[in-house]
Tab-separated table of C-alpha atoms in Angstrom:
chain	number	residue	atom	x	y	z
A	6	CYS	CA	-3.131	-24.250	-16.592
A	7	GLY	CA	-0.727	-21.470	-15.740
A	8	VAL	CA	2.159	-21.637	-18.165
A	9	ALA	CA	4.745	-20.204	-15.793
A	10	ARG	CA	3.599	-22.201	-12.772
A	11	SER	CA	2.484	-25.689	-13.810
A	12	PRO	CA	5.134	-28.140	-15.070
A	13	GLY	CA	4.036	-30.541	-17.742
A	14	CYS	CA	1.128	-28.475	-18.953
A	15	GLY	CA	2.283	-28.699	-22.557
A	16	GLN	CA	1.978	-25.741	-24.879
A	17	VAL	CA	-0.330	-22.788	-24.722
A	18	THR	CA	-0.449	-20.390	-27.642
A	19	VAL	CA	-1.226	-16.844	-26.584
A	20	PRO	CA	-1.107	-13.846	-28.969
A	21	VAL	CA	0.705	-10.751	-27.828
A	22	VAL	CA	-1.877	-8.184	-26.832
A	23	GLY	CA	-1.316	-4.825	-28.460
A	24	VAL	CA	-3.112	-1.537	-28.527
A	25	GLY	CA	-5.779	-1.762	-31.195
A	26	ARG	CA	-3.662	-4.094	-33.397
A	27	ALA	CA	-2.050	-6.711	-31.184
A	28	GLU	CA	-0.234	-8.787	-33.756
A	29	VAL	CA	1.756	-5.919	-35.295
A	30	ALA	CA	3.652	-5.011	-32.134
A	31	LEU	CA	6.063	-7.903	-31.676
A	32	GLY	CA	4.325	-10.942	-33.101
A	33	GLY	CA	2.593	-14.090	-31.957
A	34	LEU	CA	4.120	-15.685	-28.877
A	35	ARG	CA	3.966	-19.261	-27.670
A	36	ALA	CA	4.624	-20.182	-24.037
A	37	GLU	CA	6.302	-23.521	-23.383
A	38	TRP	CA	7.663	-25.363	-20.378
A	39	ARG	CA	11.234	-26.503	-21.063
A	40	ASN	CA	13.650	-28.089	-18.635
A	41	GLY	CA	11.617	-26.975	-15.640
A	42	GLU	CA	11.419	-23.344	-16.781
A	43	ALA	CA	8.821	-21.257	-18.564
A	44	ARG	CA	9.998	-20.155	-21.988
A	45	VAL	CA	8.436	-17.619	-24.338
A	46	ILE	CA	8.871	-18.508	-27.997
A	47	LEU	CA	8.454	-15.955	-30.773
A	48	ALA	CA	6.231	-17.974	-33.098
A	49	SER	CA	5.508	-15.389	-35.801
A	50	PRO	CA	7.447	-12.111	-35.579
A	51	SER	CA	5.909	-8.984	-37.036
A	52	ALA	CA	7.383	-7.225	-40.061
A	53	THR	CA	9.351	-4.703	-38.027
A	54	ALA	CA	10.517	-7.433	-35.653
A	55	ARG	CA	11.868	-9.374	-38.647
A	56	GLU	CA	13.665	-6.263	-39.839
A	57	ALA	CA	15.329	-6.061	-36.427
A	58	GLY	CA	16.647	-9.596	-36.885
A	59	LEU	CA	14.099	-11.565	-34.864
A	60	GLN	CA	13.205	-14.958	-36.304
A	61	PRO	CA	10.505	-17.573	-35.685
A	62	GLY	CA	11.542	-19.890	-32.895
A	63	ASP	CA	13.609	-17.317	-31.004
A	64	VAL	CA	13.329	-17.695	-27.230
A	65	LEU	CA	12.736	-14.332	-25.549
A	66	LEU	CA	14.960	-13.964	-22.500
A	67	ALA	CA	14.692	-10.254	-21.684
A	68	ILE	CA	13.232	-7.039	-23.078
A	69	GLY	CA	14.954	-3.832	-22.066
A	70	GLY	CA	16.864	-5.784	-19.444
A	71	ILE	CA	13.614	-7.065	-17.883
A	72	PRO	CA	13.493	-10.881	-17.672
A	73	VAL	CA	10.628	-12.491	-19.563
A	74	SER	CA	8.875	-15.518	-18.065
A	75	GLY	CA	5.475	-15.401	-19.772
A	76	THR	CA	3.646	-13.919	-22.724
A	77	ARG	CA	1.976	-11.234	-20.659
A	78	GLN	CA	5.249	-10.374	-18.948
A	79	ALA	CA	6.778	-9.982	-22.408
A	80	TRP	CA	4.200	-7.403	-23.406
A	81	GLU	CA	4.428	-5.537	-20.099
A	82	ALA	CA	8.228	-5.510	-20.307
A	83	LEU	CA	7.968	-4.113	-23.833
A	84	VAL	CA	5.697	-1.293	-22.691
A	85	VAL	CA	7.868	-0.442	-19.686
A	86	ALA	CA	11.066	-0.482	-21.723
A	87	ALA	CA	9.617	1.700	-24.481
A	88	ARG	CA	8.309	4.233	-21.977
A	89	THR	CA	11.260	4.413	-19.588
A	90	GLN	CA	14.280	3.607	-21.750
A	91	GLY	CA	13.130	4.952	-25.090
A	92	VAL	CA	13.657	3.332	-28.448
A	93	PRO	CA	15.124	1.243	-29.924
A	94	VAL	CA	14.284	-1.445	-27.374
A	95	GLU	CA	16.956	-3.967	-26.456
A	96	ILE	CA	15.723	-7.548	-26.870
A	97	THR	CA	17.763	-10.532	-25.681
A	98	VAL	CA	16.934	-13.863	-27.328
A	99	GLU	CA	18.303	-17.387	-27.436
A	100	ARG	CA	18.718	-18.914	-30.887
A	101	GLU	CA	20.140	-22.404	-31.439
A	102	GLY	CA	21.877	-22.309	-28.079
A	103	GLU	CA	23.400	-18.858	-28.630
A	104	ARG	CA	22.485	-15.694	-26.742
A	105	LEU	CA	21.852	-12.705	-29.020
A	106	THR	CA	21.052	-9.058	-28.324
A	107	LEU	CA	18.962	-7.204	-30.917
A	108	PHE	CA	17.535	-3.695	-31.077
A	109	TRP	CA	14.004	-2.972	-32.265
A	110	ASP	CA	12.087	0.287	-32.739
A	111	PRO	CA	8.390	-0.490	-32.091
A	112	THR	CA	7.246	3.090	-32.746
A	113	ARG	CA	8.680	3.440	-36.242
A	114	THR	CA	5.567	2.239	-38.074
A	115	GLY	CA	2.878	3.026	-35.568
A	116	GLU	CA	3.115	0.213	-33.032
A	117	LEU	CA	2.813	1.290	-29.418
A	118	THR	CA	1.473	4.664	-30.509
A	119	PHE	CA	0.491	5.501	-26.958
A	120	VAL	CA	4.194	5.727	-26.089
A	121	ARG	CA	4.443	8.722	-28.382
A	122	ASP	CA	0.963	10.208	-28.087
A	123	PRO	CA	-0.622	10.137	-24.601
A	124	LEU	CA	-3.641	12.165	-25.765
A	125	ARG	CA	-4.391	9.592	-28.413
A	126	ALA	CA	-4.121	6.876	-25.784
A	127	TRP	CA	-6.672	8.643	-23.544
A	128	TRP	CA	-9.007	9.166	-26.496
A	129	SER	CA	-8.684	5.508	-27.463
A	130	PHE	CA	-9.403	4.482	-23.872
A	131	LEU	CA	-12.573	6.584	-23.814
A	132	THR	CA	-13.893	5.592	-27.235
A	133	THR	CA	-13.142	1.881	-27.585
A	134	LEU	CA	-15.109	-1.136	-26.457
A	135	ASN	CA	-13.898	-3.105	-23.472
A	136	GLU	CA	-11.915	-6.331	-23.816
A	137	PRO	CA	-12.165	-7.916	-20.342
A	138	ARG	CA	-9.269	-10.356	-20.754
A	139	TYR	CA	-6.451	-7.961	-21.572
A	140	PRO	CA	-5.663	-4.634	-19.879
A	141	GLU	CA	-4.072	-3.321	-23.078
A	142	ARG	CA	-7.433	-3.596	-24.858
A	143	ALA	CA	-9.519	-2.160	-22.041
A	144	GLY	CA	-11.932	0.585	-23.012
A	145	LEU	CA	-14.321	2.725	-20.985
A	146	LEU	CA	-16.896	3.498	-23.674
A	147	PRO	CA	-19.606	0.952	-22.652
A	148	ALA	CA	-19.349	1.856	-18.956
A	149	PHE	CA	-19.248	5.601	-19.615
A	150	LEU	CA	-22.292	5.538	-21.886
A	151	GLY	CA	-24.035	3.241	-19.422
A	152	SER	CA	-23.491	5.825	-16.694
A	153	VAL	CA	-24.809	8.590	-18.949
A	154	TYR	CA	-27.942	6.640	-19.897
A	155	VAL	CA	-28.690	5.658	-16.302
A	156	VAL	CA	-28.266	9.250	-15.109
A	157	LEU	CA	-30.554	10.532	-17.880
A	158	VAL	CA	-33.308	8.113	-16.828
A	159	MET	CA	-32.725	9.041	-13.197
A	160	ALA	CA	-32.918	12.776	-13.961
A	161	ALA	CA	-36.093	12.382	-16.025
A	162	VAL	CA	-37.800	10.754	-13.035
A	163	ALA	CA	-36.255	12.358	-9.954
A	164	LEU	CA	-36.009	15.975	-11.084
A	165	PRO	CA	-39.696	16.708	-11.830
A	166	LEU	CA	-40.957	14.575	-8.936
A	167	GLY	CA	-38.494	16.099	-6.480
A	168	ILE	CA	-39.208	19.706	-7.418
A	169	ALA	CA	-42.964	19.083	-7.518
A	170	GLY	CA	-42.854	17.440	-4.091
A	171	ALA	CA	-40.842	20.325	-2.658
A	172	VAL	CA	-43.260	22.898	-4.096
A	173	TYR	CA	-46.232	21.042	-2.649
A	174	LEU	CA	-44.723	20.654	0.819
A	175	GLU	CA	-43.469	24.222	0.968
A	176	GLU	CA	-46.209	26.174	-0.804
A	177	TYR	CA	-49.448	24.189	-0.629
A	178	ALA	CA	-49.440	21.585	2.141
A	179	SER	CA	-51.105	22.463	5.427
A	180	GLN	CA	-48.959	22.217	8.528
A	181	ASN	CA	-50.587	19.203	10.138
A	182	ALA	CA	-49.521	15.816	11.468
A	183	LEU	CA	-49.537	14.206	8.009
A	184	THR	CA	-47.284	16.877	6.552
A	185	ARG	CA	-44.854	16.574	9.443
A	186	ALA	CA	-44.812	12.793	9.033
A	187	ILE	CA	-44.006	13.180	5.326
A	188	GLU	CA	-41.215	15.631	6.145
A	189	ILE	CA	-39.696	13.209	8.649
A	190	LEU	CA	-39.975	10.361	6.145
A	191	VAL	CA	-38.255	12.374	3.409
A	192	ALA	CA	-35.465	13.424	5.775
A	193	ASN	CA	-34.905	9.817	6.833
A	194	LEU	CA	-34.928	8.565	3.251
A	195	ALA	CA	-32.205	11.077	2.390
A	196	GLY	CA	-29.875	9.199	4.732
A	197	ILE	CA	-30.861	5.648	3.804
A	198	PRO	CA	-27.915	3.344	2.920
A	199	SER	CA	-27.466	2.921	-0.797
A	200	ALA	CA	-27.421	-0.879	-0.464
A	201	VAL	CA	-30.987	-0.778	0.863
A	202	VAL	CA	-32.014	1.230	-2.191
A	203	GLY	CA	-30.418	-1.441	-4.352
A	204	ILE	CA	-32.528	-4.134	-2.695
A	205	ILE	CA	-35.657	-2.019	-3.236
A	206	GLY	CA	-34.744	-1.617	-6.898
A	207	LEU	CA	-34.167	-5.361	-7.251
A	208	GLU	CA	-37.509	-6.344	-5.730
A	209	VAL	CA	-39.687	-3.555	-7.145
A	210	PHE	CA	-38.263	-2.543	-10.514
A	211	ALA	CA	-36.295	-5.596	-11.627
A	212	ARG	CA	-38.681	-8.316	-10.422
A	213	ALA	CA	-42.136	-6.889	-9.704
A	214	LEU	CA	-42.231	-4.551	-12.709
A	215	GLY	CA	-40.219	-6.900	-14.909
A	216	ALA	CA	-37.543	-4.399	-15.895
A	217	GLY	CA	-34.759	-6.879	-15.181
A	218	ARG	CA	-31.132	-5.840	-15.096
A	219	SER	CA	-31.681	-3.023	-17.560
A	220	ILE	CA	-30.852	0.647	-17.886
A	221	LEU	CA	-34.461	1.457	-17.003
A	222	ALA	CA	-34.259	-0.443	-13.713
A	223	GLY	CA	-30.905	1.154	-12.894
A	224	GLY	CA	-32.180	4.662	-13.574
A	225	LEU	CA	-35.313	4.132	-11.485
A	226	THR	CA	-33.235	2.713	-8.631
A	227	LEU	CA	-30.927	5.725	-8.582
A	228	ALA	CA	-33.973	7.996	-8.845
A	229	VAL	CA	-35.228	6.518	-5.567
A	230	LEU	CA	-31.788	7.171	-4.083
A	231	ILE	CA	-31.601	10.866	-4.956
A	232	LEU	CA	-35.299	11.788	-4.834
A	233	PRO	CA	-35.234	12.683	-1.101
A	234	ILE	CA	-32.052	14.686	-1.645
A	235	VAL	CA	-33.669	16.656	-4.472
A	236	ILE	CA	-36.741	17.324	-2.327
A	237	VAL	CA	-34.687	18.529	0.645
A	238	ALA	CA	-32.448	20.733	-1.526
A	239	SER	CA	-35.430	22.205	-3.381
A	240	ARG	CA	-37.287	22.938	-0.142
A	241	GLU	CA	-34.280	24.758	1.247
A	242	ALA	CA	-34.084	26.789	-1.952
A	243	LEU	CA	-37.782	27.672	-1.783
A	244	ARG	CA	-37.435	28.704	1.847
A	245	SER	CA	-34.712	31.163	0.862
A	246	VAL	CA	-37.178	33.166	-1.244
A	247	PRO	CA	-38.235	36.295	0.711
A	248	LYS	CA	-41.853	36.293	1.822
A	249	THR	CA	-42.230	39.820	0.486
A	250	ILE	CA	-42.050	38.469	-3.073
A	251	ARG	CA	-44.971	36.145	-2.465
A	252	GLU	CA	-46.961	38.830	-0.666
A	253	ALA	CA	-46.369	41.391	-3.414
A	254	ALA	CA	-47.463	38.993	-6.154
A	255	LEU	CA	-50.599	37.964	-4.265
A	256	ALA	CA	-51.416	41.596	-3.503
A	257	LEU	CA	-51.327	42.377	-7.234
A	258	GLY	CA	-53.924	39.685	-7.929
A	259	ALA	CA	-51.732	36.745	-8.919
A	260	THR	CA	-52.948	33.286	-8.023
A	261	ARG	CA	-50.923	30.939	-5.845
A	262	TRP	CA	-49.715	28.984	-8.861
A	263	GLU	CA	-48.813	32.142	-10.803
A	264	THR	CA	-46.842	33.367	-7.814
A	265	VAL	CA	-44.935	30.105	-7.559
A	266	ARG	CA	-44.348	29.778	-11.296
A	267	HIS	CA	-43.359	33.332	-12.191
A	268	HIS	CA	-41.704	34.551	-8.994
A	269	VAL	CA	-40.797	31.875	-6.438
A	270	LEU	CA	-39.344	29.215	-8.748
A	271	PRO	CA	-37.195	31.622	-10.828
A	272	TYR	CA	-35.755	33.098	-7.627
A	273	ALA	CA	-35.030	29.662	-6.138
A	274	PHE	CA	-33.922	28.033	-9.382
A	275	PRO	CA	-30.132	28.597	-8.973
A	276	ALA	CA	-30.109	26.883	-5.585
A	277	ILE	CA	-32.392	24.096	-6.851
A	278	LEU	CA	-30.100	23.553	-9.821
A	279	THR	CA	-27.016	23.385	-7.635
A	280	GLY	CA	-28.582	20.871	-5.263
A	281	THR	CA	-29.862	18.617	-8.025
A	282	ILE	CA	-26.567	18.555	-9.921
A	283	LEU	CA	-24.713	17.696	-6.716
A	284	SER	CA	-27.163	14.845	-6.147
A	285	PHE	CA	-26.459	13.657	-9.698
A	286	SER	CA	-22.752	13.678	-8.844
A	287	ARG	CA	-23.431	11.384	-5.923
A	288	ALA	CA	-25.447	9.032	-8.101
A	289	LEU	CA	-22.643	8.861	-10.676
A	290	GLY	CA	-20.284	7.540	-8.028
A	291	GLU	CA	-22.666	4.944	-6.612
A	292	ALA	CA	-21.906	1.280	-7.172
A	293	ALA	CA	-23.704	-0.568	-4.350
A	294	PRO	CA	-27.335	-0.021	-5.523
A	295	LEU	CA	-26.559	-1.175	-9.040
A	296	LEU	CA	-24.490	-4.081	-7.762
A	297	PHE	CA	-27.451	-5.290	-5.686
A	298	LEU	CA	-29.698	-4.708	-8.685
A	299	GLY	CA	-27.573	-7.121	-10.693
A	300	ALA	CA	-25.827	-4.793	-13.122
A	301	PHE	CA	-22.893	-6.342	-14.941
A	302	LEU	CA	-19.337	-5.644	-13.859
A	303	TYR	CA	-18.423	-5.150	-17.501
A	304	VAL	CA	-20.011	-5.285	-20.929
A	305	THR	CA	-18.311	-5.416	-24.302
A	306	TYR	CA	-20.957	-3.533	-26.269
A	307	VAL	CA	-22.693	-0.174	-26.234
A	308	PRO	CA	-26.275	-0.330	-24.858
A	309	GLN	CA	-28.831	0.591	-27.494
A	310	GLY	CA	-32.047	0.886	-25.479
A	311	LEU	CA	-33.597	1.170	-22.044
A	312	ARG	CA	-34.099	-2.599	-21.834
A	313	ASP	CA	-30.463	-3.442	-22.524
A	314	SER	CA	-28.057	-4.702	-19.882
A	315	PHE	CA	-25.429	-2.235	-18.762
A	316	THR	CA	-22.561	-1.378	-16.512
A	317	VAL	CA	-21.419	1.942	-15.073
A	318	VAL	CA	-18.011	3.451	-14.449
A	319	PRO	CA	-17.836	2.657	-10.683
A	320	LEU	CA	-18.660	-1.012	-11.322
A	321	GLN	CA	-16.153	-1.154	-14.152
A	322	ILE	CA	-13.501	0.305	-11.843
A	323	PHE	CA	-14.349	-2.338	-9.245
A	324	ALA	CA	-14.046	-5.090	-11.847
A	325	TRP	CA	-10.664	-3.859	-13.051
A	326	ALA	CA	-9.297	-3.222	-9.559
A	327	THR	CA	-10.055	-6.785	-8.460
A	328	ARG	CA	-8.382	-8.462	-11.435
A	329	PRO	CA	-5.109	-10.226	-10.566
A	330	GLN	CA	-3.147	-9.000	-13.593
A	331	ASP	CA	-0.917	-6.029	-12.911
A	332	GLY	CA	-2.040	-4.139	-15.989
A	333	PHE	CA	-5.609	-3.759	-14.752
A	334	ALA	CA	-4.489	-1.659	-11.774
A	335	ALA	CA	-3.307	1.069	-14.155
A	336	VAL	CA	-6.519	0.792	-16.181
A	337	ALA	CA	-8.610	1.164	-13.018
A	338	ALA	CA	-6.581	4.230	-12.037
A	339	ALA	CA	-7.224	5.771	-15.456
A	340	ALA	CA	-10.959	5.137	-15.096
A	341	ILE	CA	-10.902	6.787	-11.662
A	342	VAL	CA	-9.282	9.862	-13.206
A	343	VAL	CA	-12.015	9.966	-15.859
A	344	LEU	CA	-14.772	9.645	-13.256
A	345	LEU	CA	-13.297	12.351	-11.025
A	346	SER	CA	-12.839	14.664	-14.003
A	347	PHE	CA	-16.465	14.188	-15.012
A	348	LEU	CA	-17.634	14.891	-11.456
A	349	LEU	CA	-15.512	18.044	-11.338
A	350	LEU	CA	-17.048	19.179	-14.621
A	351	LEU	CA	-20.536	18.618	-13.219
A	352	ASN	CA	-19.752	20.608	-10.087
A	353	ALA	CA	-18.156	23.399	-12.113
A	354	GLY	CA	-21.202	23.462	-14.368
A	355	ALA	CA	-23.470	23.742	-11.335
A	356	ILE	CA	-21.503	26.739	-10.061
A	357	LEU	CA	-21.502	28.471	-13.455
A	358	LEU	CA	-25.231	27.956	-13.984
A	359	ARG	CA	-26.008	29.153	-10.466
A	360	ASN	CA	-24.002	32.339	-10.955
A	361	ARG	CA	-25.576	32.948	-14.350
A	362	TYR	CA	-29.145	32.681	-13.105
A	363	GLN	CA	-28.365	34.708	-10.007
A	364	ARG	CA	-27.089	37.556	-12.178
A	365	ARG	CA	-30.150	37.306	-14.421
A	366	TRP	CA	-32.473	37.554	-11.400
A	367	SER	CA	-30.546	40.482	-9.929
A	368	GLU	CA	-30.890	42.367	-13.203
């Protein structure tokens, strides 16, 4: 039952949720319903809280001037007060019918370290496992590694197939009705809704092939999503190669394959690389295909193999954004910043690699 909303629900003991070490921040709290009001009792104060004068049985009334009506509100008020008002934090308690005001420095021995060190907080957020119940213990490591593993599987499948398909259609296929039908099909698949791809992945990879809700099934599903995009981008890159290069190589006795391998592909490689990396960026931000596939909204462990269950950053953001607790909104915003930063790095890497290979070809 909700402690602050349901009269007569008795006692509910809830530990204060800290960052990494919950119990050392303020201490264990107990929520009780007294005289028609929710009360937060300090059951077991931490060492530094005892030094500040807090005692077991104290009723928390306000932290930093912010009224406290529940254990989670107590923690959130502590964080807000430490960040906005500085330390020591003013804590108002009721003890044996008397109202007391005490001052406590939570940062003196390492508690609330993120208040002092934002970089450490970001690093902790990126490298810790996820605790789905408490926003203060949320971590992006399982979702981030899940995204990386899924993209690696997707790249291993879509990149060689996409480039090979583009080379065949552009360099070897005869211009007949079948080729035109394939071109139309590829163009249409490039614009297919991602939810439809998710249904295909569910029926084909998860059920028919028995991959289940695994990293392998997720990577294959996203490979189907970006394969037409890779083919279209690679074909456009191959078309940009001047015909004189092909004609010169053939005139010197090179075979068709030698011409493509040693002359056409190196010339078109920067544009192919740019198109494929941009398609990877799109796949990183996709949530609908994996949601239809049955990927988890969150996991609390790091996947160890292709058959393990997984989640990805977009699904984790969705899970956090839909949680009712206020703290999860900030966690979701932080995950969005991480995802956007990673996408920007991918795009910047595509530009740098394109420029590098273009200079090498021009030399």
